[in-house]
Amino acid sequence: MASTIIFPNAAHVIQLYLQHKEIVIIADARTNGFCLATACKYIPALQDARIITIPAGEENKNLLSAEWIWMQMQSLHVHKDYVIVNLGGGTVTDIGGFCASTFMRGIPFINIPSTLLAMNDAAFGGKTGINFMDTKNTIGTFANAEYVFIHPDFLNTLSPKQIANGAAESIKHALIHDKKLWELYKNATDFTHFTNLENIQQSIAIKNYFVQLDPLDVNERQSLNFGHSIGHAIESISLNSNNILLHGEAILLGMLAELQLSETIYNCPAIVRKDAEALKNRLYPTVKFTFSKSEILEKLLFDKKNTDTINFSLLKNIAAPMVKTKVSKEQVLQALSIFDA
Ligand SMILES: NC(=O)c1ccc[n+]([C@@H]2O[C@H](COP(=O)([O-])OP(=O)(O)OC[C@H]3O[C@@H](n4cnc5c(N)ncnc54)[C@H](O)[C@@H]3O)[C@@H](O)[C@H]2O)c1
């Protein structure tokens, strides 16, 4: 069953759910320091919980950290009557959800996302997982948090770079489903609109719309992959370069290239790409594509296990996504040429 999303004015719902339960919090070293007090302020039942901490950062979303979490759960005698509370960004909600959903064949869990990216995207929708052998999210489960608690207060301690990172997914949600939100975002001169509770709620509603249509990600949900085929290839290549990009930054570049593909294949109006490029130049001036186009193509072919054509989720227009679009290698290289200038 899908997660119940709880907004600030309903924190008491989680408090009631947790108040007579044994609780174990999973946090990373930073969210333990920055977010625990805020979480306890809104949900006092968390005050006496035991805490398992992993090192911060995506590079720790791996088997070693998962094993550490399982070992701690074992030594705390966690069982089915416990609740795991994942307090952190997507790294913590992904690995925490994964460990909870596999330990003793599944311990219920709650997500308290503390980054904009996790609020908008990672903390709900049922995908949990860890990276394995240099590939993202290779091992994982479909498991829904019982509740997801959204509170913009957590964003107060988040760095501007991480806010920008999460805003890229908000931009994607607007492009694939919401003309009005896109009108607001495309003229943004800073990130204020992106961290506003109402817009976070709308972003969550858009992701939820696609997740509920297609929970197992075989059709409509793939609209959420817009920008991600090329974006993931850029992200992976960047990690071994001197221009390391965060997930959202890479996805933003991926969206620009995929808007060019959308223009070529579906006649998506050129103004959409031009507005998105202008937005990128205003809000993400330091994010640059400095990679070899052929290397990106090679990575894309490897990731997608494709040969001559690659499947993409593109746009016919704003709020008109098109999934399972076959794109040739030549078309990908041509789309990447937008970064030549
Ligand atoms: N499951 C899904 O559907 C889904 C969707 C999108 C992304 N993801 C995953 O999410 C992960 C990225 O998540 P992320 O961008 O949130 O990164 P993250 O969880 O690694 O957090 C980024 C940094 O911010 C710190 N941080 C978190 N909250 C903070 C706060 N309130 N104040 C100060 N510092 C804070 C963290 O400790 C970390 O150092 C990736 O592993 C990605 O694969 C999953």
mmCIF file of C-alpha atoms and ligand atoms in Angstrom:
data_model
loop_
_atom_site.group_PDB
_atom_site.id
_atom_site.type_symbol
_atom_site.label_atom_id
_atom_site.label_comp_id
_atom_site.label_asym_id
_atom_site.label_seq_id
_atom_site.Cartn_x
_atom_site.Cartn_y
_atom_site.Cartn_z
ATOM 1 C CA MET A 1 0.000 0.000 0.000
ATOM 2 C CA ALA A 2 1.215 3.499 -0.829
ATOM 3 C CA SER A 3 2.712 5.629 1.925
ATOM 4 C CA THR A 4 0.600 8.200 3.727
ATOM 5 C CA ILE A 5 2.263 11.568 3.316
ATOM 6 C CA ILE A 6 2.020 13.717 6.429
ATOM 7 C CA PHE A 7 2.490 17.480 6.235
ATOM 8 C CA PRO A 8 3.466 19.756 9.157
ATOM 9 C CA ASN A 9 -0.044 20.360 10.506
ATOM 10 C CA ALA A 10 -0.654 16.603 10.924
ATOM 11 C CA ALA A 11 2.534 15.554 12.757
ATOM 12 C CA HIS A 12 0.287 14.239 15.567
ATOM 13 C CA VAL A 13 -0.765 11.350 13.271
ATOM 14 C CA ILE A 14 2.785 9.987 13.323
ATOM 15 C CA GLN A 15 3.138 10.779 17.022
ATOM 16 C CA LEU A 16 0.021 8.661 17.709
ATOM 17 C CA TYR A 17 1.265 5.823 15.503
ATOM 18 C CA LEU A 18 4.650 5.749 17.225
ATOM 19 C CA GLN A 19 3.853 6.529 20.801
ATOM 20 C CA HIS A 20 3.737 3.002 22.205
ATOM 21 C CA LYS A 21 6.189 1.441 19.775
ATOM 22 C CA GLU A 22 9.855 0.527 19.991
ATOM 23 C CA ILE A 23 11.647 2.819 17.571
ATOM 24 C CA VAL A 24 15.037 2.705 15.910
ATOM 25 C CA ILE A 25 16.155 5.751 13.954
ATOM 26 C CA ILE A 26 18.551 5.389 11.021
ATOM 27 C CA ALA A 27 20.414 8.619 10.274
ATOM 28 C CA ASP A 28 23.682 9.640 8.704
ATOM 29 C CA ALA A 29 26.380 11.493 10.610
ATOM 30 C CA ARG A 30 25.110 14.886 9.406
ATOM 31 C CA THR A 31 21.364 14.350 9.775
ATOM 32 C CA ASN A 32 21.949 12.940 13.256
ATOM 33 C CA GLY A 33 23.485 16.297 14.143
ATOM 34 C CA PHE A 34 21.339 18.650 12.069
ATOM 35 C CA CYS A 35 17.888 17.066 12.009
ATOM 36 C CA LEU A 36 17.300 14.934 15.109
ATOM 37 C CA ALA A 37 16.266 17.803 17.393
ATOM 38 C CA THR A 38 13.800 19.131 14.794
ATOM 39 C CA ALA A 39 12.321 15.661 14.286
ATOM 40 C CA CYS A 40 11.904 15.203 18.065
ATOM 41 C CA LYS A 41 10.327 18.647 18.354
ATOM 42 C CA TYR A 42 7.492 17.680 15.987
ATOM 43 C CA ILE A 43 7.319 13.992 16.924
ATOM 44 C CA PRO A 44 8.214 13.684 20.638
ATOM 45 C CA ALA A 45 7.885 9.875 20.499
ATOM 46 C CA LEU A 46 11.282 9.890 18.767
ATOM 47 C CA GLN A 47 13.046 11.235 21.844
ATOM 48 C CA ASP A 48 13.791 7.853 23.402
ATOM 49 C CA ALA A 49 14.526 5.999 20.191
ATOM 50 C CA ARG A 50 17.783 4.195 19.653
ATOM 51 C CA ILE A 51 19.875 5.435 16.754
ATOM 52 C CA ILE A 52 21.903 3.702 14.079
ATOM 53 C CA THR A 53 24.253 6.062 12.277
ATOM 54 C CA ILE A 54 26.018 5.590 8.957
ATOM 55 C CA PRO A 55 28.570 7.926 7.368
ATOM 56 C CA ALA A 56 27.010 10.698 5.249
ATOM 57 C CA GLY A 57 27.000 10.679 1.462
ATOM 58 C CA GLU A 58 25.860 8.692 -1.544
ATOM 59 C CA GLU A 59 29.153 6.746 -1.596
ATOM 60 C CA ASN A 60 27.989 5.058 1.617
ATOM 61 C CA LYS A 61 24.753 3.737 0.120
ATOM 62 C CA ASN A 62 26.419 0.369 -0.236
ATOM 63 C CA LEU A 63 26.512 -3.195 1.016
ATOM 64 C CA LEU A 64 28.982 -2.363 3.780
ATOM 65 C CA SER A 65 26.606 0.195 5.327
ATOM 66 C CA ALA A 66 23.644 -2.143 4.840
ATOM 67 C CA GLU A 67 25.506 -4.900 6.671
ATOM 68 C CA TRP A 68 26.379 -2.459 9.472
ATOM 69 C CA ILE A 69 22.694 -1.474 9.803
ATOM 70 C CA TRP A 70 21.535 -5.117 9.852
ATOM 71 C CA MET A 71 24.188 -5.926 12.504
ATOM 72 C CA GLN A 72 22.977 -3.042 14.667
ATOM 73 C CA MET A 73 19.351 -4.117 14.211
ATOM 74 C CA GLN A 74 20.318 -7.608 15.261
ATOM 75 C CA SER A 75 22.125 -6.447 18.367
ATOM 76 C CA LEU A 76 19.187 -4.182 19.296
ATOM 77 C CA HIS A 77 16.888 -7.229 18.937
ATOM 78 C CA VAL A 78 14.723 -5.443 16.386
ATOM 79 C CA HIS A 79 11.656 -7.500 15.495
ATOM 80 C CA LYS A 80 8.315 -7.106 13.735
ATOM 81 C CA ASP A 81 6.819 -4.889 16.448
ATOM 82 C CA TYR A 82 9.544 -2.293 15.978
ATOM 83 C CA VAL A 83 9.360 0.677 13.644
ATOM 84 C CA ILE A 84 12.398 1.978 11.780
ATOM 85 C CA VAL A 85 12.497 5.733 11.198
ATOM 86 C CA ASN A 86 14.775 6.878 8.385
ATOM 87 C CA LEU A 87 15.903 10.434 9.036
ATOM 88 C CA GLY A 88 17.890 11.936 6.184
ATOM 89 C CA GLY A 89 18.188 12.531 2.479
ATOM 90 C CA GLY A 90 17.684 9.981 -0.275
ATOM 91 C CA THR A 91 20.806 8.095 0.764
ATOM 92 C CA VAL A 92 19.292 7.324 4.177
ATOM 93 C CA THR A 93 15.715 6.752 2.995
ATOM 94 C CA ASP A 94 16.960 4.387 0.245
ATOM 95 C CA ILE A 95 19.302 2.290 2.388
ATOM 96 C CA GLY A 96 17.154 2.526 5.522
ATOM 97 C CA GLY A 97 14.064 1.415 3.584
ATOM 98 C CA PHE A 98 16.087 -1.381 2.003
ATOM 99 C CA CYS A 99 17.437 -2.647 5.335
ATOM 100 C CA ALA A 100 14.026 -2.396 7.023
ATOM 101 C CA SER A 101 12.235 -4.156 4.173
ATOM 102 C CA THR A 102 14.678 -7.077 4.167
ATOM 103 C CA PHE A 103 15.384 -7.543 7.894
ATOM 104 C CA MET A 104 13.260 -10.439 9.211
ATOM 105 C CA ARG A 105 11.370 -10.213 5.904
ATOM 106 C CA GLY A 106 10.208 -6.695 6.614
ATOM 107 C CA ILE A 107 10.032 -4.273 9.524
ATOM 108 C CA PRO A 108 7.645 -1.313 9.073
ATOM 109 C CA PHE A 109 9.363 1.999 8.456
ATOM 110 C CA ILE A 110 8.713 5.714 8.319
ATOM 111 C CA ASN A 111 10.672 8.196 6.230
ATOM 112 C CA ILE A 112 11.518 11.688 7.440
ATOM 113 C CA PRO A 113 13.200 13.254 4.411
ATOM 114 C CA SER A 114 15.591 16.080 5.247
ATOM 115 C CA THR A 115 16.710 17.175 1.763
ATOM 116 C CA LEU A 116 14.608 18.794 -0.930
ATOM 117 C CA LEU A 117 15.420 15.898 -3.245
ATOM 118 C CA ALA A 118 14.181 13.326 -0.756
ATOM 119 C CA MET A 119 11.018 15.347 0.003
ATOM 120 C CA ASN A 120 10.214 15.726 -3.697
ATOM 121 C CA ASP A 121 11.189 12.308 -4.795
ATOM 122 C CA ALA A 122 13.283 9.725 -2.953
ATOM 123 C CA ALA A 123 11.282 9.281 0.261
ATOM 124 C CA PHE A 124 8.132 7.876 -1.316
ATOM 125 C CA GLY A 125 7.118 5.783 -4.292
ATOM 126 C CA GLY A 126 8.311 2.456 -2.924
ATOM 127 C CA LYS A 127 11.804 2.136 -4.405
ATOM 128 C CA THR A 128 14.517 1.282 -1.886
ATOM 129 C CA GLY A 129 18.037 0.168 -2.579
ATOM 130 C CA ILE A 130 21.786 0.352 -2.507
ATOM 131 C CA ASN A 131 24.485 0.807 -5.122
ATOM 132 C CA PHE A 132 26.524 -2.245 -6.027
ATOM 133 C CA MET A 133 29.757 -2.643 -8.016
ATOM 134 C CA ASP A 134 29.770 0.950 -9.291
ATOM 135 C CA THR A 135 26.186 0.812 -10.522
ATOM 136 C CA LYS A 136 23.421 2.777 -8.888
ATOM 137 C CA ASN A 137 20.506 1.077 -7.146
ATOM 138 C CA THR A 138 21.364 -2.407 -8.444
ATOM 139 C CA ILE A 139 20.091 -4.147 -5.335
ATOM 140 C CA GLY A 140 16.779 -3.121 -3.852
ATOM 141 C CA THR A 141 13.161 -3.775 -3.087
ATOM 142 C CA PHE A 142 9.770 -2.244 -3.679
ATOM 143 C CA ALA A 143 8.594 -1.357 -0.172
ATOM 144 C CA ASN A 144 6.522 1.595 0.978
ATOM 145 C CA ALA A 145 7.114 3.610 4.126
ATOM 146 C CA GLU A 146 4.039 3.580 6.361
ATOM 147 C CA TYR A 147 4.280 7.366 6.659
ATOM 148 C CA VAL A 148 6.436 10.073 5.146
ATOM 149 C CA PHE A 149 6.743 13.239 7.220
ATOM 150 C CA ILE A 150 7.393 16.401 5.204
ATOM 151 C CA HIS A 151 8.540 19.543 6.995
ATOM 152 C CA PRO A 152 10.368 22.385 5.227
ATOM 153 C CA ASP A 153 12.106 23.295 8.530
ATOM 154 C CA PHE A 154 14.640 20.555 7.787
ATOM 155 C CA LEU A 155 15.765 22.580 4.770
ATOM 156 C CA ASN A 156 17.040 25.411 7.000
ATOM 157 C CA THR A 157 20.389 23.676 7.518
ATOM 158 C CA LEU A 158 20.753 22.286 3.996
ATOM 159 C CA SER A 159 23.475 23.809 1.797
ATOM 160 C CA PRO A 160 22.453 25.953 -1.214
ATOM 161 C CA LYS A 161 24.070 23.341 -3.488
ATOM 162 C CA GLN A 162 21.835 20.613 -2.041
ATOM 163 C CA ILE A 163 18.754 22.840 -2.379
ATOM 164 C CA ALA A 164 19.639 23.374 -6.041
ATOM 165 C CA ASN A 165 20.142 19.625 -6.387
ATOM 166 C CA GLY A 166 16.604 18.891 -5.181
ATOM 167 C CA ALA A 167 15.066 21.694 -7.223
ATOM 168 C CA ALA A 168 16.061 19.894 -10.438
ATOM 169 C CA GLU A 169 13.499 17.179 -9.665
ATOM 170 C CA SER A 170 10.871 19.883 -8.991
ATOM 171 C CA ILE A 171 11.643 21.326 -12.437
ATOM 172 C CA LYS A 172 11.208 17.865 -13.940
ATOM 173 C CA HIS A 173 7.856 17.351 -12.226
ATOM 174 C CA ALA A 174 6.619 20.704 -13.546
ATOM 175 C CA LEU A 175 7.792 19.929 -17.090
ATOM 176 C CA ILE A 176 6.176 16.507 -17.262
ATOM 177 C CA HIS A 177 2.862 17.388 -15.644
ATOM 178 C CA ASP A 178 2.093 20.955 -14.606
ATOM 179 C CA LYS A 179 2.036 23.961 -16.944
ATOM 180 C CA LYS A 180 1.194 26.379 -14.144
ATOM 181 C CA LEU A 181 4.107 25.240 -11.994
ATOM 182 C CA TRP A 182 6.427 25.436 -15.001
ATOM 183 C CA GLU A 183 5.300 29.033 -15.635
ATOM 184 C CA LEU A 184 6.271 29.819 -12.039
ATOM 185 C CA TYR A 185 9.602 28.002 -12.096
ATOM 186 C CA LYS A 186 10.760 29.077 -15.537
ATOM 187 C CA ASN A 187 10.922 32.709 -14.398
ATOM 188 C CA ALA A 188 12.539 31.964 -11.030
ATOM 189 C CA THR A 189 15.558 34.052 -10.074
ATOM 190 C CA ASP A 190 16.335 32.070 -6.921
ATOM 191 C CA PHE A 191 15.188 28.895 -5.152
ATOM 192 C CA THR A 192 12.480 30.437 -2.946
ATOM 193 C CA HIS A 193 9.588 28.951 -4.931
ATOM 194 C CA PHE A 194 11.130 25.491 -4.793
ATOM 195 C CA THR A 195 11.307 25.288 -0.999
ATOM 196 C CA ASN A 196 7.839 26.664 -0.401
ATOM 197 C CA LEU A 197 5.604 24.011 1.252
ATOM 198 C CA GLU A 198 2.782 24.440 -1.240
ATOM 199 C CA ASN A 199 5.083 23.777 -4.201
ATOM 200 C CA ILE A 200 6.736 20.822 -2.460
ATOM 201 C CA GLN A 201 3.227 19.405 -1.919
ATOM 202 C CA GLN A 202 2.459 19.874 -5.610
ATOM 203 C CA SER A 203 5.709 18.179 -6.608
ATOM 204 C CA ILE A 204 4.842 15.234 -4.351
ATOM 205 C CA ALA A 205 1.332 15.083 -5.838
ATOM 206 C CA ILE A 206 2.812 14.884 -9.358
ATOM 207 C CA LYS A 207 5.164 12.034 -8.510
ATOM 208 C CA ASN A 208 2.361 10.250 -6.642
ATOM 209 C CA TYR A 209 0.065 10.607 -9.653
ATOM 210 C CA PHE A 210 2.482 8.613 -11.831
ATOM 211 C CA VAL A 211 3.377 6.121 -9.084
ATOM 212 C CA GLN A 212 -0.275 5.318 -8.462
ATOM 213 C CA LEU A 213 -0.999 4.920 -12.168
ATOM 214 C CA ASP A 214 1.831 2.452 -12.530
ATOM 215 C CA PRO A 215 3.388 1.327 -9.211
ATOM 216 C CA LEU A 216 5.758 -1.208 -10.782
ATOM 217 C CA ASP A 217 7.224 1.244 -13.272
ATOM 218 C CA VAL A 218 6.344 -0.538 -16.493
ATOM 219 C CA ASN A 219 4.502 2.251 -18.319
ATOM 220 C CA GLU A 220 3.286 5.732 -17.253
ATOM 221 C CA ARG A 221 5.630 5.930 -14.249
ATOM 222 C CA GLN A 222 8.497 5.973 -16.726
ATOM 223 C CA SER A 223 7.506 9.595 -17.465
ATOM 224 C CA LEU A 224 9.387 10.344 -14.239
ATOM 225 C CA ASN A 225 12.555 9.174 -16.018
ATOM 226 C CA PHE A 226 12.508 12.254 -18.229
ATOM 227 C CA GLY A 227 16.059 13.681 -18.198
ATOM 228 C CA HIS A 228 17.363 10.590 -16.415
ATOM 229 C CA SER A 229 18.652 8.457 -19.306
ATOM 230 C CA ILE A 230 21.224 11.004 -20.404
ATOM 231 C CA GLY A 231 21.356 12.457 -16.862
ATOM 232 C CA HIS A 232 22.434 9.159 -15.278
ATOM 233 C CA ALA A 233 25.110 8.668 -17.941
ATOM 234 C CA ILE A 234 26.404 12.209 -17.272
ATOM 235 C CA GLU A 235 26.305 11.598 -13.504
ATOM 236 C CA SER A 236 28.320 8.362 -13.767
ATOM 237 C CA ILE A 237 30.939 9.831 -16.119
ATOM 238 C CA SER A 238 31.226 12.956 -13.966
ATOM 239 C CA LEU A 239 32.037 10.901 -10.853
ATOM 240 C CA ASN A 240 35.337 9.848 -12.451
ATOM 241 C CA SER A 241 36.166 13.312 -13.768
ATOM 242 C CA ASN A 242 37.307 16.614 -12.304
ATOM 243 C CA ASN A 243 33.787 17.993 -12.815
ATOM 244 C CA ILE A 244 31.793 15.914 -10.309
ATOM 245 C CA LEU A 245 28.071 16.647 -10.549
ATOM 246 C CA LEU A 246 25.350 15.931 -8.015
ATOM 247 C CA HIS A 247 22.412 13.822 -9.175
ATOM 248 C CA GLY A 248 20.100 16.817 -9.718
ATOM 249 C CA GLU A 249 22.766 18.799 -11.572
ATOM 250 C CA ALA A 250 23.353 15.904 -13.959
ATOM 251 C CA ILE A 251 19.603 15.405 -14.425
ATOM 252 C CA LEU A 252 19.230 19.079 -15.288
ATOM 253 C CA LEU A 253 21.773 18.697 -18.110
ATOM 254 C CA GLY A 254 20.039 15.455 -19.086
ATOM 255 C CA MET A 255 16.710 17.296 -19.334
ATOM 256 C CA LEU A 256 18.199 19.930 -21.646
ATOM 257 C CA ALA A 257 19.554 17.267 -24.002
ATOM 258 C CA GLU A 258 16.310 15.295 -23.811
ATOM 259 C CA LEU A 259 14.301 18.454 -24.584
ATOM 260 C CA GLN A 260 16.384 18.717 -27.756
ATOM 261 C CA LEU A 261 15.480 15.072 -28.529
ATOM 262 C CA SER A 262 11.825 15.886 -27.761
ATOM 263 C CA GLU A 263 12.040 18.711 -30.284
ATOM 264 C CA THR A 264 13.567 16.463 -32.956
ATOM 265 C CA ILE A 265 11.255 13.510 -32.426
ATOM 266 C CA TYR A 266 7.965 14.997 -31.205
ATOM 267 C CA ASN A 267 8.179 18.609 -32.386
ATOM 268 C CA CYS A 268 8.134 19.754 -28.783
ATOM 269 C CA PRO A 269 8.177 23.590 -29.108
ATOM 270 C CA ALA A 270 11.736 24.992 -29.112
ATOM 271 C CA ILE A 271 10.695 27.626 -26.587
ATOM 272 C CA VAL A 272 10.425 24.945 -23.880
ATOM 273 C CA ARG A 273 14.117 24.051 -24.281
ATOM 274 C CA LYS A 274 15.113 27.698 -24.560
ATOM 275 C CA ASP A 275 13.253 28.602 -21.356
ATOM 276 C CA ALA A 276 14.826 25.608 -19.579
ATOM 277 C CA GLU A 277 18.301 26.637 -20.804
ATOM 278 C CA ALA A 278 17.757 30.191 -19.581
ATOM 279 C CA LEU A 279 16.623 28.852 -16.197
ATOM 280 C CA LYS A 280 19.698 26.643 -15.964
ATOM 281 C CA ASN A 281 21.997 29.559 -16.827
ATOM 282 C CA ARG A 282 20.358 31.760 -14.186
ATOM 283 C CA LEU A 283 20.093 29.281 -11.310
ATOM 284 C CA TYR A 284 22.916 26.828 -12.055
ATOM 285 C CA PRO A 285 25.625 28.994 -13.676
ATOM 286 C CA THR A 286 28.488 26.749 -12.526
ATOM 287 C CA VAL A 287 26.970 23.486 -13.781
ATOM 288 C CA LYS A 288 28.728 22.705 -17.047
ATOM 289 C CA PHE A 289 28.820 19.854 -19.536
ATOM 290 C CA THR A 290 32.551 19.164 -19.985
ATOM 291 C CA PHE A 291 32.363 15.520 -21.034
ATOM 292 C CA SER A 292 33.034 13.549 -24.200
ATOM 293 C CA LYS A 293 29.793 12.977 -26.121
ATOM 294 C CA SER A 294 30.919 9.559 -27.271
ATOM 295 C CA GLU A 295 31.719 8.524 -23.694
ATOM 296 C CA ILE A 296 28.214 9.571 -22.614
ATOM 297 C CA LEU A 297 26.740 7.565 -25.489
ATOM 298 C CA GLU A 298 28.827 4.521 -24.580
ATOM 299 C CA LYS A 299 27.690 4.707 -20.949
ATOM 300 C CA LEU A 300 24.086 5.110 -22.051
ATOM 301 C CA LEU A 301 24.298 2.034 -24.282
ATOM 302 C CA PHE A 302 25.921 0.054 -21.479
ATOM 303 C CA ASP A 303 23.362 1.124 -18.832
ATOM 304 C CA LYS A 304 20.394 0.486 -21.070
ATOM 305 C CA LYS A 305 21.845 -2.732 -22.463
ATOM 306 C CA ASN A 306 20.805 -1.447 -25.880
ATOM 307 C CA THR A 307 22.497 -1.658 -29.216
ATOM 308 C CA ASP A 308 21.115 0.452 -32.027
ATOM 309 C CA THR A 309 18.270 2.290 -30.356
ATOM 310 C CA ILE A 310 17.726 3.434 -26.796
ATOM 311 C CA ASN A 311 14.417 3.848 -24.934
ATOM 312 C CA PHE A 312 13.693 7.353 -23.681
ATOM 313 C CA SER A 313 10.929 9.175 -21.830
ATOM 314 C CA LEU A 314 10.494 12.460 -23.695
ATOM 315 C CA LEU A 315 7.988 15.301 -23.984
ATOM 316 C CA LYS A 316 5.576 16.212 -26.745
ATOM 317 C CA ASN A 317 5.027 19.455 -24.914
ATOM 318 C CA ILE A 318 4.897 20.666 -21.312
ATOM 319 C CA ALA A 319 2.697 18.226 -19.378
ATOM 320 C CA ALA A 320 2.616 15.798 -22.318
ATOM 321 C CA PRO A 321 5.139 13.026 -21.569
ATOM 322 C CA MET A 322 5.827 10.211 -24.030
ATOM 323 C CA VAL A 323 7.375 6.982 -22.703
ATOM 324 C CA LYS A 324 9.201 4.160 -24.485
ATOM 325 C CA THR A 325 10.458 6.330 -27.330
ATOM 326 C CA LYS A 326 13.127 4.664 -29.459
ATOM 327 C CA VAL A 327 16.047 6.976 -30.149
ATOM 328 C CA SER A 328 19.060 6.256 -32.356
ATOM 329 C CA LYS A 329 22.705 6.759 -31.375
ATOM 330 C CA GLU A 330 22.995 9.521 -33.995
ATOM 331 C CA GLN A 331 20.023 11.354 -32.501
ATOM 332 C CA VAL A 332 21.600 11.162 -29.033
ATOM 333 C CA LEU A 333 24.911 12.582 -30.321
ATOM 334 C CA GLN A 334 23.056 15.328 -32.161
ATOM 335 C CA ALA A 335 21.095 16.221 -28.995
ATOM 336 C CA LEU A 336 24.338 16.388 -26.979
ATOM 337 C CA SER A 337 25.596 18.998 -29.473
ATOM 338 C CA ILE A 338 23.516 21.622 -27.660
ATOM 339 C CA PHE A 339 26.395 21.698 -25.180
ATOM 340 C CA ASP A 340 28.977 22.509 -27.914
ATOM 341 C CA ALA A 341 28.521 26.250 -27.942
HETATM 342 N N1 LIG B 1 14.053 5.837 -4.127
HETATM 343 C C1 LIG B 1 13.817 6.749 -5.016
HETATM 344 O O1 LIG B 1 12.753 6.789 -5.630
HETATM 345 C C2 LIG B 1 14.836 7.802 -5.297
HETATM 346 C C3 LIG B 1 14.525 8.902 -6.111
HETATM 347 C C4 LIG B 1 15.490 9.882 -6.312
HETATM 348 C C5 LIG B 1 16.755 9.765 -5.714
HETATM 349 N N2 LIG B 1 17.031 8.678 -4.932
HETATM 350 C C6 LIG B 1 18.330 8.530 -4.280
HETATM 351 O O2 LIG B 1 18.537 9.617 -3.381
HETATM 352 C C7 LIG B 1 19.939 9.736 -3.147
HETATM 353 C C8 LIG B 1 20.310 11.194 -3.102
HETATM 354 O O3 LIG B 1 19.599 11.825 -2.071
HETATM 355 P P1 LIG B 1 19.986 13.283 -1.546
HETATM 356 O O4 LIG B 1 20.231 14.167 -2.700
HETATM 357 O O5 LIG B 1 18.971 13.624 -0.556
HETATM 358 O O6 LIG B 1 21.439 13.055 -0.916
HETATM 359 P P2 LIG B 1 21.962 12.603 0.525
HETATM 360 O O7 LIG B 1 20.966 11.848 1.284
HETATM 361 O O8 LIG B 1 23.278 11.958 0.286
HETATM 362 O O9 LIG B 1 22.163 14.006 1.245
HETATM 363 C C9 LIG B 1 23.095 14.955 0.749
HETATM 364 C C10 LIG B 1 23.929 15.550 1.901
HETATM 365 O O10 LIG B 1 23.103 16.409 2.676
HETATM 366 C C11 LIG B 1 23.221 16.068 4.069
HETATM 367 N N3 LIG B 1 21.956 16.445 4.679
HETATM 368 C C12 LIG B 1 20.771 15.818 4.559
HETATM 369 N N4 LIG B 1 19.808 16.525 5.150
HETATM 370 C C13 LIG B 1 20.395 17.611 5.696
HETATM 371 C C14 LIG B 1 19.908 18.731 6.405
HETATM 372 N N5 LIG B 1 18.597 18.895 6.653
HETATM 373 N N6 LIG B 1 20.797 19.668 6.814
HETATM 374 C C15 LIG B 1 22.127 19.528 6.517
HETATM 375 N N7 LIG B 1 22.631 18.512 5.819
HETATM 376 C C16 LIG B 1 21.772 17.559 5.409
HETATM 377 C C17 LIG B 1 23.506 14.585 4.055
HETATM 378 O O11 LIG B 1 24.089 14.179 5.267
HETATM 379 C C18 LIG B 1 24.466 14.497 2.871
HETATM 380 O O12 LIG B 1 25.753 14.883 3.270
HETATM 381 C C19 LIG B 1 20.633 8.968 -4.259
HETATM 382 O O13 LIG B 1 21.197 7.798 -3.713
HETATM 383 C C20 LIG B 1 19.505 8.622 -5.223
HETATM 384 O O14 LIG B 1 19.739 7.405 -5.891
HETATM 385 C C21 LIG B 1 16.089 7.712 -4.713
#
